[in-house]
Amino acid sequence: MSISVSGSDPGLKGSKSGRNGSEGSLSPVYQLVVTGTVTDEKGEALAGVNIIEKGTTNGTSTDVNGNYSITTITKEPVLVYSFIGFETQEIIVGNKTTINVVLRESVSGLDEVVVIGYGTARKRDVTGSVVSLSGDVMRDIPSSNISYSLQGRVPGVELSQVSTKPGVSMQIRVRGTRSLNASNDPLLVVDGIPFSGSISDLNLNDIKSVDVLKDASATAIYGSRGANGVILITTIKGQDRQKPQVSYSSYVGQKTVFAPYPMMNGPEFVALRQAAGKYTNGVDESDDVNIDWQDLFYRKAMTTNHNLAIMGGTDKGNYNFSVGYIRDEAVIPCQDFNRFSLRGALDQGVGKFFRFGFVSNNNYSISNGYNLGLYNVLSSSPIANPYNEDGSLKRTIKMPLDENWVQTRKTVEALGDKWIDQTKSFGTYNNLFGEFKVPGIEDLRYRINVGANLRMSTGGSYTGEGVFSYNPTNPSVASVSNSLTTNWVIENLLTYDHTFSLKHRLNVVGMYSAEKTHFHSSYISAKDIPADAFQFYNIGRAQGEITVNPDYQNYYETGLISWMGRAMYSFDNRYMITATLRSDASSRLAPGHKWHTYPAVSLGWNMKNEQFLRNVALIDLLKFRVGYGQTSNQSVDPYSTLGRLSTRPYNFGNTYSIGYYVSQLPNYNLGWEYSLTYNVGLDFSLLNNRLSGTVEYYITNTKDILLSVNLPGTSGVQSYMANIGETQNKGVEFSLDGVILNTSGGLTWEAGVNFYANRNKLVALASGQERDEANWWFVGHPIDCIFDYEKIGLWQEGDPYLDILEPGGNIGMIKVKYTGDYNPDGTPARKIGPADRQIISLEPDFQGGFNTRLSYKGFDFTAVGVFKSGGTLISTLYSGAGYLNMMTGRRNNVKVDYWTPEHTNAKYPNPAGVLSGDNPKYASTLGYFDASYLKIRTLTLG
């Protein structure tokens, strides 16, 4: 804080007067006029700063230029300067008549603005479950996709990597999985408008903040789209009266394979085949060859990011424009993600009462090589020599029964026109707004938002003759896919935000909105393209079969009409209440079932401001929250209520024809999936806001889940959709953040940790079923589970009951748990069979993340980590039986510890017990692993 003082002691002004002009004696009135300007540390004026004379209700606030004037009324006045997101300052006035103040940003963040949907609120006033991250914090993890920057930062939000391909988003789950058939993805809202694109369309450098709404009392304001949580993304904008600023940032990084797949080397491969009793010398290479195919395939990959931005403002407006480019290569050759982004934002005032503006986010991306697999790399024999005598690479390597195409870095990069796998996407997401302050009614505003969005994608692939195949004459194939999504939304909002008598704060929002979405897609494939140069661009010239599959040609349009009201009231920064009511009507459902209404209410009590804690210096905030709300999931497939016709080929005499049949009956009573959520939380801040955290407990019951009900074969129809399922999620969350060091010399050290545990279970299935084994759904158990045998070891010499439990079995084979009865003599009553399969949960016991940041004079070091305890991981690399299903010496296998008569203390079964082409019995159990881990996600120095 800095203070400048000018002026002289004006002395004490007194007055005496009496009625009708008669004189009288009164106590003196202490009056001092103080003026000044309030700015931030950058010298920018702060409008709306509250200035209160301590111990009184006398106060004022700064104007748009940061200026203020106040007349004090006490003998020894002290002025208190407070503003959201900044540290509160107290200044003894003394004899000063001019006081200019510089406010520092708040370390605690208790007064920072939190985006809560259709508005903002002070963090200390929020009664729902909301977690906020600044864009600066997220940029500590450089990534081509925002979702990676969220991992390990938000309790209750699980992010799972579904692909190693660059640019692909992580799967996001907020407080567990709710639906069995509909989407479980959270709603994305960008700059106040529901976002119809992908999170991968957004440039991380444009992000100001991300706010995650987790409980229904916070998400009910989004009604039918809020059941799975809401992620609010706010982009960077300029500030009024800000001097033009131009910024450029870039980074370049390199990626390598940290841990290649643990495949067998040459000697290990030979030993395995010999142990299996199936090894022959049929390969044309010497068995002293030892080839690391992964080393020949993977490459060093580069990541490049550039961003240029300009922002500034005038007396009545502000602007921000940016352009960005990112190229993210994969370690797989010819696989990369490229994105160009262009963003513009304008906010302009006209006169006293009107503002207008726009935000436009645009991107163009190119993805290459996403369908290039690793099978040929991992399965190639390590004793098969890929080189000719002259050192050049062979086209194929020969094995006893077939050949493998030699898939190396050089062979893939040399394909040229013979291979392409590319997707080009363009998206433009635009929000135009106008805001009008109602004259004569202070703090009443009307705002209209108009969103217009378009996303188109074109994908094409071409594989030339013989490419990736041992057969050099294997025909060329090409395919083309297209999709187009358009969306518009109009929102009308009326907002009243006012503080009465300094203690009563009221915020009321009303909204009416409408939106519509159109989508269509197509797909076509063909064989025998006449020239590599055509690739997929001239697919109509194909000399072979051209296929247009009707299952891949889609069109739909959907609409949504909504109204919403929310009231937030706070008294004396002690008691808070928020009440929300929203109603949606969706075109996806039949008349009579289109509308659904969502109520929510939440309460907050800041005990710190009660008399019994007010003077406890250790505590800065202690707020108890409780909330209830209802949301729903509108991800019903369009036209689900209408039934379905499917096609089937048949021969009509000598004519090949296509017929139609009813595959799904209509259900005009189909309704919404909806969730009821109960949430209890405690927010605290201690030690002058150096230590803060949150503890929460929640229960979410999801009802009327959409399920397919199977019908008897005699009906001639397979199924119909109905609202008959129910699930539950409940859990606890904990987060703790601390400022360990914050010196005047500029050294700051911060650290944080978060932890959460979610328990999910299926409560009800269709027609009163207790289990659906085909889908691995079981009432009373988690949605995500395995229904399989439980491996307890391997059969060893001398183990009892092998002949009973596994007739014809051998030692060294997989041993699974027997759950049946026993005879009076103690022997098993039956052999092992399907009744012995177990329900195994995939859910972890708990998980979370941790982070630390050390900064000093413009340089910082950041570490972010994640952890998980318990749960089950499924690895197809191991469960696919690898070395166990092809005992012919032709396929490599992941390196495993397998059983032999000389090595019985092993995890994997005896390979000699399996015939060529067979899977070992219970092979799937080999792919189940403990999912626990602790890892450093990112280390950044900059």
Tab-separated table of C-alpha atoms in Angstrom, residues 31-390:
chain	number	residue	atom	x	y	z
A	31	GLN	CA	-16.094	16.881	9.853
A	32	LEU	CA	-13.162	16.406	7.499
A	33	VAL	CA	-13.432	16.131	3.721
A	34	VAL	CA	-11.017	13.507	2.383
A	35	THR	CA	-10.480	12.964	-1.345
A	36	GLY	CA	-8.201	10.722	-3.347
A	37	THR	CA	-7.766	8.012	-5.946
A	38	VAL	CA	-7.598	4.226	-5.563
A	39	THR	CA	-5.531	2.176	-8.034
A	40	ASP	CA	-4.065	-1.310	-8.298
A	41	GLU	CA	-0.376	-2.159	-8.305
A	42	LYS	CA	-0.225	-1.562	-12.066
A	43	GLY	CA	-1.516	1.974	-11.667
A	44	GLU	CA	-4.926	1.162	-13.125
A	45	ALA	CA	-7.874	2.948	-11.532
A	46	LEU	CA	-10.249	0.775	-9.507
A	47	ALA	CA	-13.940	1.616	-9.818
A	48	GLY	CA	-16.415	0.561	-7.134
A	49	VAL	CA	-13.981	0.348	-4.207
A	50	ASN	CA	-15.904	0.609	-0.924
A	51	ILE	CA	-14.621	3.238	1.524
A	52	ILE	CA	-16.184	3.072	4.992
A	53	GLU	CA	-15.426	5.156	8.069
A	54	LYS	CA	-14.648	2.510	10.646
A	55	GLY	CA	-17.255	2.069	13.368
A	56	THR	CA	-19.934	3.930	11.412
A	57	THR	CA	-22.248	3.468	8.459
A	58	ASN	CA	-20.689	6.487	6.758
A	59	GLY	CA	-19.263	5.439	3.419
A	60	THR	CA	-18.833	5.949	-0.287
A	61	SER	CA	-17.264	4.238	-3.303
A	62	THR	CA	-14.887	5.205	-6.094
A	63	ASP	CA	-16.167	6.358	-9.466
A	64	VAL	CA	-15.155	4.980	-12.862
A	65	ASN	CA	-11.830	6.838	-12.628
A	66	GLY	CA	-11.057	5.545	-9.148
A	67	ASN	CA	-11.752	8.919	-7.497
A	68	TYR	CA	-13.651	9.335	-4.250
A	69	SER	CA	-14.663	11.934	-1.692
A	70	ILE	CA	-15.873	11.309	1.855
A	71	THR	CA	-16.709	13.566	4.782
A	72	THR	CA	-15.712	11.986	8.081
A	73	ILE	CA	-17.908	12.272	11.191
A	74	THR	CA	-15.754	10.924	14.048
A	75	LYS	CA	-13.052	12.599	16.104
A	76	GLU	CA	-10.277	10.175	15.090
A	77	PRO	CA	-11.445	8.793	11.739
A	78	VAL	CA	-10.111	5.575	10.244
A	79	LEU	CA	-11.001	4.771	6.627
A	80	VAL	CA	-11.406	1.158	5.476
A	81	TYR	CA	-10.801	0.470	1.762
A	82	SER	CA	-12.187	-2.846	0.467
A	83	PHE	CA	-12.600	-4.308	-2.999
A	84	ILE	CA	-13.293	-7.789	-4.313
A	85	GLY	CA	-10.055	-9.634	-5.017
A	86	PHE	CA	-7.851	-7.148	-3.111
A	87	GLU	CA	-6.538	-6.875	0.421
A	88	THR	CA	-8.587	-4.616	2.700
A	89	GLN	CA	-6.646	-1.554	3.933
A	90	GLU	CA	-7.254	0.559	7.044
A	91	ILE	CA	-5.784	4.088	7.142
A	92	ILE	CA	-5.740	6.540	10.044
A	93	VAL	CA	-6.775	9.878	8.578
A	94	GLY	CA	-5.238	12.230	11.122
A	95	ASN	CA	-5.107	15.663	9.501
A	96	LYS	CA	-4.805	14.412	5.921
A	97	THR	CA	-7.258	15.712	3.307
A	98	THR	CA	-5.906	13.761	0.317
A	99	ILE	CA	-5.253	10.041	0.516
A	100	ASN	CA	-4.299	8.064	-2.600
A	101	VAL	CA	-4.289	4.317	-2.080
A	102	VAL	CA	-2.746	1.425	-3.977
A	103	LEU	CA	-4.502	-1.878	-3.231
A	104	ARG	CA	-2.695	-5.182	-3.492
A	105	GLU	CA	-4.382	-8.285	-4.853
A	106	SER	CA	-5.633	-10.536	-2.095
A	107	VAL	CA	-3.494	-13.583	-1.319
A	108	SER	CA	-6.440	-15.410	0.236
A	109	GLY	CA	-8.850	-14.970	-2.632
A	110	LEU	CA	-11.805	-14.846	-0.217
A	111	ASP	CA	-13.097	-11.696	-1.884
A	112	GLU	CA	-12.266	-12.734	-5.423
A	113	VAL	CA	-15.030	-12.899	-7.976
A	114	VAL	CA	-16.351	-16.390	-8.671
A	115	VAL	CA	-18.362	-17.108	-11.806
A	116	ILE	CA	-21.516	-18.942	-10.744
A	117	GLY	CA	-23.585	-19.006	-13.924
A	118	TYR	CA	-25.484	-15.991	-15.260
A	119	GLY	CA	-23.518	-13.778	-12.906
A	120	THR	CA	-20.703	-13.544	-10.394
A	121	ALA	CA	-20.386	-13.488	-6.627
A	122	ARG	CA	-17.762	-12.983	-3.990
A	123	LYS	CA	-16.183	-16.272	-3.018
A	124	ARG	CA	-17.139	-15.692	0.623
A	125	ASP	CA	-20.822	-15.325	-0.402
A	126	VAL	CA	-21.066	-18.538	-2.453
A	127	THR	CA	-23.282	-21.209	-0.886
A	128	GLY	CA	-22.910	-23.920	-3.537
A	129	SER	CA	-19.971	-26.187	-4.328
A	130	VAL	CA	-17.738	-24.166	-6.658
A	131	VAL	CA	-14.006	-24.493	-7.352
A	132	SER	CA	-12.128	-21.767	-9.226
A	133	LEU	CA	-8.821	-21.837	-11.079
A	134	SER	CA	-7.103	-18.865	-12.651
A	135	GLY	CA	-5.772	-19.018	-16.172
A	136	ASP	CA	-2.262	-18.316	-14.869
A	137	VAL	CA	-2.421	-21.413	-12.663
A	138	MET	CA	-3.639	-23.547	-15.565
A	139	ARG	CA	-0.880	-22.288	-17.841
A	140	ASP	CA	1.641	-23.740	-15.407
A	141	ILE	CA	0.923	-26.979	-17.303
A	142	PRO	CA	1.606	-26.297	-21.007
A	143	SER	CA	-0.818	-28.361	-23.063
A	144	SER	CA	-2.680	-28.342	-26.355
A	145	ASN	CA	-5.853	-29.189	-24.426
A	146	ILE	CA	-7.331	-27.387	-21.419
A	147	SER	CA	-8.523	-30.622	-19.819
A	148	TYR	CA	-4.928	-31.673	-19.062
A	149	SER	CA	-4.438	-28.458	-17.073
A	150	LEU	CA	-7.357	-29.371	-14.785
A	151	GLN	CA	-5.967	-32.744	-13.726
A	152	GLY	CA	-5.048	-32.921	-10.067
A	153	ARG	CA	-6.405	-29.440	-9.342
A	154	VAL	CA	-10.116	-29.891	-8.579
A	155	PRO	CA	-11.402	-32.253	-5.860
A	156	GLY	CA	-14.285	-34.388	-7.058
A	157	VAL	CA	-13.343	-34.063	-10.717
A	158	GLU	CA	-11.779	-37.174	-12.241
A	159	LEU	CA	-9.896	-36.769	-15.498
A	160	SER	CA	-8.928	-39.940	-17.341
A	161	GLN	CA	-6.686	-40.139	-20.364
A	162	VAL	CA	-8.577	-41.974	-23.094
A	163	SER	CA	-5.970	-41.543	-25.820
A	164	THR	CA	-2.288	-40.743	-26.189
A	165	LYS	CA	-3.013	-38.889	-29.417
A	166	PRO	CA	-2.160	-35.180	-29.212
A	167	GLY	CA	-5.060	-32.751	-28.927
A	168	VAL	CA	-7.546	-35.369	-27.697
A	169	SER	CA	-9.458	-34.308	-24.571
A	170	MET	CA	-9.412	-36.256	-21.357
A	171	GLN	CA	-12.628	-37.832	-20.121
A	172	ILE	CA	-14.102	-35.567	-17.426
A	173	ARG	CA	-16.346	-36.893	-14.658
A	174	VAL	CA	-17.684	-34.611	-11.917
A	175	ARG	CA	-18.562	-36.598	-8.794
A	176	GLY	CA	-18.894	-39.951	-10.497
A	177	THR	CA	-20.930	-41.640	-13.223
A	178	ARG	CA	-24.687	-41.152	-13.095
A	179	SER	CA	-26.207	-42.394	-16.333
A	180	LEU	CA	-26.011	-45.828	-17.954
A	181	ASN	CA	-26.853	-44.826	-21.526
A	182	ALA	CA	-26.895	-41.022	-21.720
A	183	SER	CA	-23.856	-38.750	-21.618
A	184	ASN	CA	-21.930	-38.275	-18.357
A	185	ASP	CA	-19.922	-35.313	-19.656
A	186	PRO	CA	-20.236	-31.967	-17.839
A	187	LEU	CA	-21.732	-28.933	-19.559
A	188	LEU	CA	-19.204	-26.451	-20.953
A	189	VAL	CA	-20.114	-22.758	-20.765
A	190	VAL	CA	-17.791	-20.200	-22.380
A	191	ASP	CA	-18.278	-16.519	-21.553
A	192	GLY	CA	-21.784	-17.204	-20.317
A	193	ILE	CA	-23.043	-19.169	-23.341
A	194	PRO	CA	-23.384	-23.001	-23.401
A	195	PHE	CA	-20.569	-24.228	-25.640
A	196	SER	CA	-21.471	-26.558	-28.495
A	197	GLY	CA	-17.874	-27.328	-29.435
A	198	SER	CA	-15.141	-29.389	-27.821
A	199	ILE	CA	-12.860	-28.227	-25.033
A	200	SER	CA	-10.000	-28.957	-27.459
A	201	ASP	CA	-11.241	-26.027	-29.587
A	202	LEU	CA	-10.123	-23.503	-26.960
A	203	ASN	CA	-6.724	-21.855	-26.638
A	204	LEU	CA	-5.298	-22.134	-23.125
A	205	ASN	CA	-3.607	-18.736	-23.537
A	206	ASP	CA	-7.031	-17.072	-23.891
A	207	ILE	CA	-8.355	-18.370	-20.565
A	208	LYS	CA	-8.848	-15.973	-17.651
A	209	SER	CA	-10.461	-18.446	-15.263
A	210	VAL	CA	-12.228	-21.792	-15.004
A	211	ASP	CA	-14.992	-22.318	-12.436
A	212	VAL	CA	-16.350	-25.814	-11.794
A	213	LEU	CA	-19.897	-26.091	-10.402
A	214	LYS	CA	-20.302	-29.467	-8.707
A	215	ASP	CA	-23.486	-29.679	-6.649
A	216	ALA	CA	-27.070	-29.223	-7.823
A	217	SER	CA	-27.604	-26.053	-5.782
A	218	ALA	CA	-24.997	-24.480	-8.082
A	219	THR	CA	-25.793	-26.316	-11.337
A	220	ALA	CA	-29.614	-26.215	-11.160
A	221	ILE	CA	-29.449	-22.845	-12.872
A	222	TYR	CA	-28.533	-24.817	-16.027
A	223	GLY	CA	-31.435	-27.218	-15.558
A	224	SER	CA	-31.524	-30.105	-17.994
A	225	ARG	CA	-27.819	-29.829	-18.789
A	226	GLY	CA	-26.468	-29.490	-15.262
A	227	ALA	CA	-26.757	-33.046	-13.936
A	228	ASN	CA	-23.123	-33.908	-14.709
A	229	GLY	CA	-21.650	-30.671	-13.386
A	230	VAL	CA	-20.841	-27.440	-15.190
A	231	ILE	CA	-17.465	-26.053	-16.262
A	232	LEU	CA	-17.580	-22.269	-16.715
A	233	ILE	CA	-14.739	-20.869	-18.812
A	234	THR	CA	-14.118	-17.117	-18.849
A	235	THR	CA	-11.768	-15.716	-21.477
A	236	ILE	CA	-9.420	-12.762	-21.131
A	237	LYS	CA	-10.787	-9.304	-21.874
A	238	GLY	CA	-9.374	-5.808	-21.733
A	239	GLN	CA	-10.208	-3.178	-19.120
A	240	ASP	CA	-11.662	0.280	-19.504
A	241	ARG	CA	-9.000	3.023	-19.598
A	242	GLN	CA	-6.245	0.414	-19.963
A	243	LYS	CA	-3.254	1.455	-22.014
A	244	PRO	CA	-2.680	-0.742	-25.094
A	245	GLN	CA	-0.616	-3.794	-24.229
A	246	VAL	CA	0.967	-6.181	-26.703
A	247	SER	CA	2.146	-9.545	-25.436
A	248	TYR	CA	3.832	-12.493	-27.092
A	249	SER	CA	4.516	-15.860	-25.536
A	250	SER	CA	5.902	-19.100	-26.871
A	251	TYR	CA	7.401	-22.342	-25.778
A	252	VAL	CA	9.116	-25.245	-27.473
A	253	GLY	CA	9.416	-28.670	-25.912
A	254	GLN	CA	10.493	-32.176	-26.796
A	255	LYS	CA	8.779	-35.480	-26.035
A	256	THR	CA	10.268	-38.946	-25.958
A	257	VAL	CA	8.924	-42.324	-24.906
A	258	PHE	CA	9.337	-42.429	-21.140
A	259	ALA	CA	8.492	-46.108	-20.676
A	260	PRO	CA	8.201	-48.316	-23.789
A	261	TYR	CA	5.992	-51.388	-23.647
A	262	PRO	CA	7.944	-54.133	-21.840
A	263	MET	CA	8.210	-56.549	-24.752
A	264	MET	CA	10.501	-59.585	-24.807
A	265	ASN	CA	13.942	-59.338	-26.336
A	266	GLY	CA	15.431	-62.022	-28.573
A	267	PRO	CA	16.761	-64.466	-25.947
A	268	GLU	CA	13.609	-64.132	-23.829
A	269	PHE	CA	11.440	-64.739	-26.875
A	270	VAL	CA	13.374	-67.898	-27.801
A	271	ALA	CA	13.248	-69.186	-24.223
A	272	LEU	CA	9.476	-68.724	-24.107
A	273	ARG	CA	8.935	-70.690	-27.301
A	274	GLN	CA	11.199	-73.441	-26.113
A	275	ALA	CA	9.292	-73.593	-22.828
A	276	ALA	CA	6.062	-73.831	-24.776
A	277	GLY	CA	7.407	-76.800	-26.702
A	278	LYS	CA	6.338	-75.128	-29.920
A	279	TYR	CA	9.497	-73.383	-31.006
A	280	THR	CA	10.826	-74.322	-34.451
A	281	ASN	CA	13.635	-72.965	-36.591
A	282	GLY	CA	11.196	-72.049	-39.345
A	283	VAL	CA	12.015	-68.374	-39.453
A	284	ASP	CA	14.487	-67.246	-42.071
A	285	GLU	CA	16.536	-65.231	-39.597
A	286	SER	CA	19.138	-66.465	-37.146
A	287	ASP	CA	17.995	-66.737	-33.561
A	288	ASP	CA	20.964	-64.622	-32.471
A	289	VAL	CA	19.184	-61.557	-33.892
A	290	ASN	CA	17.775	-59.207	-31.240
A	291	ILE	CA	15.606	-56.397	-32.638
A	292	ASP	CA	13.959	-53.663	-30.551
A	293	TRP	CA	11.051	-52.789	-32.840
A	294	GLN	CA	9.866	-49.947	-30.631
A	295	ASP	CA	13.251	-48.262	-30.889
A	296	LEU	CA	12.984	-48.485	-34.681
A	297	PHE	CA	9.484	-47.008	-34.618
A	298	TYR	CA	9.188	-44.199	-32.066
A	299	ARG	CA	10.601	-40.742	-32.687
A	300	LYS	CA	11.522	-37.656	-30.721
A	301	ALA	CA	8.525	-35.334	-30.982
A	302	MET	CA	8.345	-31.557	-30.739
A	303	THR	CA	5.686	-29.335	-29.217
A	304	THR	CA	5.502	-25.702	-30.312
A	305	ASN	CA	3.186	-22.967	-29.079
A	306	HIS	CA	2.980	-19.310	-30.115
A	307	ASN	CA	0.503	-16.693	-28.933
A	308	LEU	CA	0.223	-12.978	-29.793
A	309	ALA	CA	-2.307	-10.735	-28.055
A	310	ILE	CA	-3.208	-7.058	-27.857
A	311	MET	CA	-5.556	-5.552	-25.299
A	312	GLY	CA	-6.499	-2.142	-24.046
A	313	GLY	CA	-9.350	0.210	-23.376
A	314	THR	CA	-10.863	3.636	-23.764
A	315	ASP	CA	-12.883	5.742	-21.351
A	316	LYS	CA	-15.990	3.707	-22.112
A	317	GLY	CA	-14.792	0.440	-23.557
A	318	ASN	CA	-12.161	-2.241	-23.879
A	319	TYR	CA	-10.884	-4.750	-26.412
A	320	ASN	CA	-8.806	-7.887	-26.668
A	321	PHE	CA	-7.592	-9.708	-29.770
A	322	SER	CA	-5.298	-12.712	-29.951
A	323	VAL	CA	-3.945	-15.202	-32.434
A	324	GLY	CA	-2.383	-18.514	-31.505
A	325	TYR	CA	-0.758	-21.537	-33.091
A	326	ILE	CA	0.120	-24.877	-31.568
A	327	ARG	CA	1.738	-27.933	-33.085
A	328	ASP	CA	1.837	-31.005	-30.889
A	329	GLU	CA	3.617	-34.027	-32.328
A	330	ALA	CA	3.246	-37.557	-31.025
A	331	VAL	CA	6.129	-39.977	-30.588
A	332	ILE	CA	4.366	-42.087	-33.228
A	333	PRO	CA	5.662	-40.954	-36.646
A	334	CYS	CA	3.364	-38.830	-38.828
A	335	GLN	CA	0.932	-38.331	-35.928
A	336	ASP	CA	0.384	-34.714	-34.898
A	337	PHE	CA	-2.179	-32.070	-33.942
A	338	ASN	CA	-2.108	-28.530	-35.343
A	339	ARG	CA	-4.442	-25.724	-34.304
A	340	PHE	CA	-4.736	-22.119	-35.402
A	341	SER	CA	-6.877	-19.920	-33.159
A	342	LEU	CA	-8.196	-16.396	-33.602
A	343	ARG	CA	-10.106	-14.614	-30.882
A	344	GLY	CA	-11.624	-11.164	-30.543
A	345	ALA	CA	-13.531	-9.423	-27.762
A	346	LEU	CA	-15.048	-5.936	-27.589
A	347	ASP	CA	-17.008	-4.287	-24.778
A	348	GLN	CA	-18.103	-0.718	-25.502
A	349	GLY	CA	-20.213	1.732	-23.536
A	350	VAL	CA	-22.578	4.198	-25.210
A	351	GLY	CA	-23.794	7.004	-23.004
A	352	LYS	CA	-24.683	6.350	-19.375
A	353	PHE	CA	-26.971	3.391	-19.760
A	354	PHE	CA	-25.968	1.132	-22.651
A	355	ARG	CA	-23.106	-1.259	-23.399
A	356	PHE	CA	-22.651	-3.677	-26.254
A	357	GLY	CA	-19.988	-6.039	-27.449
A	358	PHE	CA	-19.001	-9.429	-28.732
A	359	VAL	CA	-16.707	-12.357	-28.052
A	360	SER	CA	-15.636	-14.519	-30.975
A	361	ASN	CA	-13.584	-17.711	-30.599
A	362	ASN	CA	-12.431	-19.295	-33.860
A	363	ASN	CA	-10.182	-22.235	-34.554
A	364	TYR	CA	-8.969	-24.386	-37.409
A	365	SER	CA	-7.283	-27.685	-36.613
A	366	ILE	CA	-5.592	-30.460	-38.577
A	367	SER	CA	-5.046	-33.892	-37.050
A	368	ASN	CA	-2.816	-36.417	-38.786
A	369	GLY	CA	-2.135	-40.111	-38.346
A	370	TYR	CA	-4.629	-40.844	-35.576
A	371	ASN	CA	-5.448	-44.345	-36.832
A	372	LEU	CA	-1.876	-45.581	-37.066
A	373	GLY	CA	-1.753	-48.531	-34.687
A	374	LEU	CA	1.026	-50.378	-32.892
A	375	TYR	CA	0.051	-53.982	-33.594
A	376	ASN	CA	2.712	-54.612	-36.241
A	377	VAL	CA	5.339	-52.996	-34.017
A	378	LEU	CA	4.576	-54.891	-30.820
A	379	SER	CA	3.817	-58.246	-32.407
A	380	SER	CA	6.868	-58.481	-34.677
A	381	SER	CA	9.317	-61.175	-33.670
A	382	PRO	CA	12.474	-59.784	-32.023
A	383	ILE	CA	14.536	-62.444	-33.807
A	384	ALA	CA	13.259	-61.442	-37.244
A	385	ASN	CA	15.853	-59.349	-39.073
A	386	PRO	CA	14.249	-56.342	-40.827
A	387	TYR	CA	17.373	-55.487	-42.862
A	388	ASN	CA	18.539	-56.648	-46.255
A	389	GLU	CA	22.197	-57.460	-46.811
A	390	ASP	CA	22.789	-53.958	-48.184
